[in-house]
Amino acid sequence: MKKIFTLLAIAMLALPTMAWADEGMWIPMLLGRNEAAMKKAGMHISAKDIYDVNNACLKDAVMLFGSGCTGEFVSPEGLVLTNHHCGYSFIVRNSTVEHDYLTNGFWAKTREEEIPCPGLTVTRLVRMEDVTSQVMQGVTDEMSEADRTKVIDKNIEKITAKAVKGTHYKAVVKPFYYGNQYFMYVNEIFTDVRMVGAPPSSIGKFGGDTDNWMWPRHTGDFSMFRVYAGKNNKPADFSEENVPYVPLKHLEISLKGVNEGDFTFVFGYPGTTHRYATHDYVDMVANTENPVRIDLRQIRLDRYNAAMAKSPAQRLKYASRVASIANGWKKWQGENLGIERLRVVRLKDDQENKFKEWAKDKPQYKEVLYQLEDNYAKLREIEMDRVVYSEAIMASDFMNRVRQLARIADLSDKEAAVAVGRFLADSREYFEDFDAHSDVDQPIFVETAAYAWQHGYMPYMNTIAQTETELALHLISVYKNSVLNNQNKLEELLSQPIAKVKESIVAINDPAIELYNKAYRFALGEKKRADYNEISANIQSLMRVYVKGLMEMYPDSNFFPDANLTLRVTYGHVKGFKPKDGVYYTPYTTLDGVIEKANPAIYDYNVDRTLRRLCHTKDYGPYANAKGELPVAFIATNHTTGGNSGSPVLNADGQLVGINFDRCWEGTMSDLYYDPTFCRNISLDIRYCLFIIDKYAGAHNLIAEMTVKQ
């Protein structure tokens, strides 16, 4: 039976550019091409209801939240819903031990109670445009990649400047299909964004890293913000005079919920996928990069988690960092399992062999895959040096501070003066908790570097240590004797005139700066950077040719471009799945499951009395389903990735039924290969979100301003 499945998968991959049912991240402007398929799948609205440059539509209710999440307007007064983990850093930043919004939650009952979030932006798409012909003006096939890039960059500069002239908008042009097509995005960016509501971590992060990427899921992963604008309804920096932004469109919310088989679509900003990657890339990721990344992040997580268990202050200090580290750590494990289970490297290789056969008599394409193989062979070693540098050498706060100090010497005097002031301020805060932090940071510094050395990734340290014990003793000495960890010496160094500071940083005989310079030269030195950039440019150029060839090989296919943090639509159906023999996952979870998982001895599974009482009394209000259950989350076959966090999940009528927040672990390889058997996105049921706001928090003011449909 296993052999039959493998042969079937290989046969299906023979048509790699024809998306599976429910696969694809589609460009909103071109959604008319998908309209018939979407309506056949169950959609009731039109493509123009989703994207219309001339009229208010659903795209006006969706925004890029911060720099890597999605949010949606849910009221005519600028109220925004996104994920708890998308607002996490701002919830942490606004928290103190006395006012711990991360643990206890936060709900603004009046506008005056809403908390400003400096640095947080919300970006709304005004319009998009295919500018391929303008971007490619003057580009010829004979050009080198460098010359081609220069012409394209110059064209893009002209195009974007013209597009926003006389407006407050910003424009960006992004490549699609590895540069076979270009689209311009004209955006409106809001900078006055304020925190309105967040459930406590016992709800918003229920299950913590244990449940992350897993199904069944019981996490109330949402937070609420409000966008403010000037009195003309245009973006403005924070001011007490600003008023809530009035969006062109806000989403209606449906209490009807979803059932298995229902049509849904996700509208958001997916970050990065590699749908057309060759077997060499997949093999490099799965068998070279991911195992090392996973091991090195495990070292950091062990140290941070132990520290967080010691006190509330330590938990707040490291919570955001641990969430970020653990997210990739667990995702890569699931990705590797999926790649191995489906034999994706083999499937990709078979696909490429079919392309090679097709391209034999086509001069433009016949060598492209062989050239890609040669370039990936060269890239693999250099890529691992970069991975180890970022995940091991720069894993500690200590080495990041070393890097900041070392780089001051390369700045202009004016830039250096600003950098020194900022560095001194940060350092004084650092030394306030130095002893407690160094108990965590020093082992991370030593253990990650020791791992890299033990596995042969730090040959430049062989002259210093012949055994792991020798290396550990040396690194401990580096940590203790560096000026970076001596407040008096550091203050003395940085209190000199700026020119003298720069000279001193270069001349200082500091073991940490010496170690940093060795590591940097080895992994990112001038020669390796040049080689890396050349190989990467070659691969980019070759992939452009390869993808163009695939389009010619399968002319009847409807191609979708890889995700690149631009607005996309993906659609599918609510559907359970079978993760392994004898097990079937139903497509939704309920509050009963929260209570089943509850464990007061474990921080991530502690359920407070209020939520327990509401579950015990079944006081669910209008948010229960037809069975009297309170739905918490559901899964569907929508093709999502990072960046889709916080995306609205909409029903056939374009009404909000959920907030996307994760994928199932068994399908995390979907960034490289989508498998309809296992690939599921996980969404918070909007009824649970409203229940928490209304019945749990009593924030009736927020419910009142939303458009809720029975």
Short mmCIF file of C-alpha atoms in Angstrom, two decimals, residues 45 60 75 176 195 290 292 482:
data_model
loop_
_atom_site.label_atom_id
_atom_site.label_comp_id
_atom_site.label_asym_id
_atom_site.label_seq_id
_atom_site.Cartn_x
_atom_site.Cartn_y
_atom_site.Cartn_z
CA ILE A 45 -19.81 36.80 -3.30
CA ASP A 60 -9.98 47.86 2.62
CA SER A 75 -15.75 48.42 13.48
CA PHE A 176 6.81 37.62 -8.61
CA MET A 195 -3.63 48.70 22.51
CA ASN A 290 17.06 22.49 10.09
CA VAL A 292 21.42 22.35 13.41
CA SER A 482 35.37 41.51 28.43
#
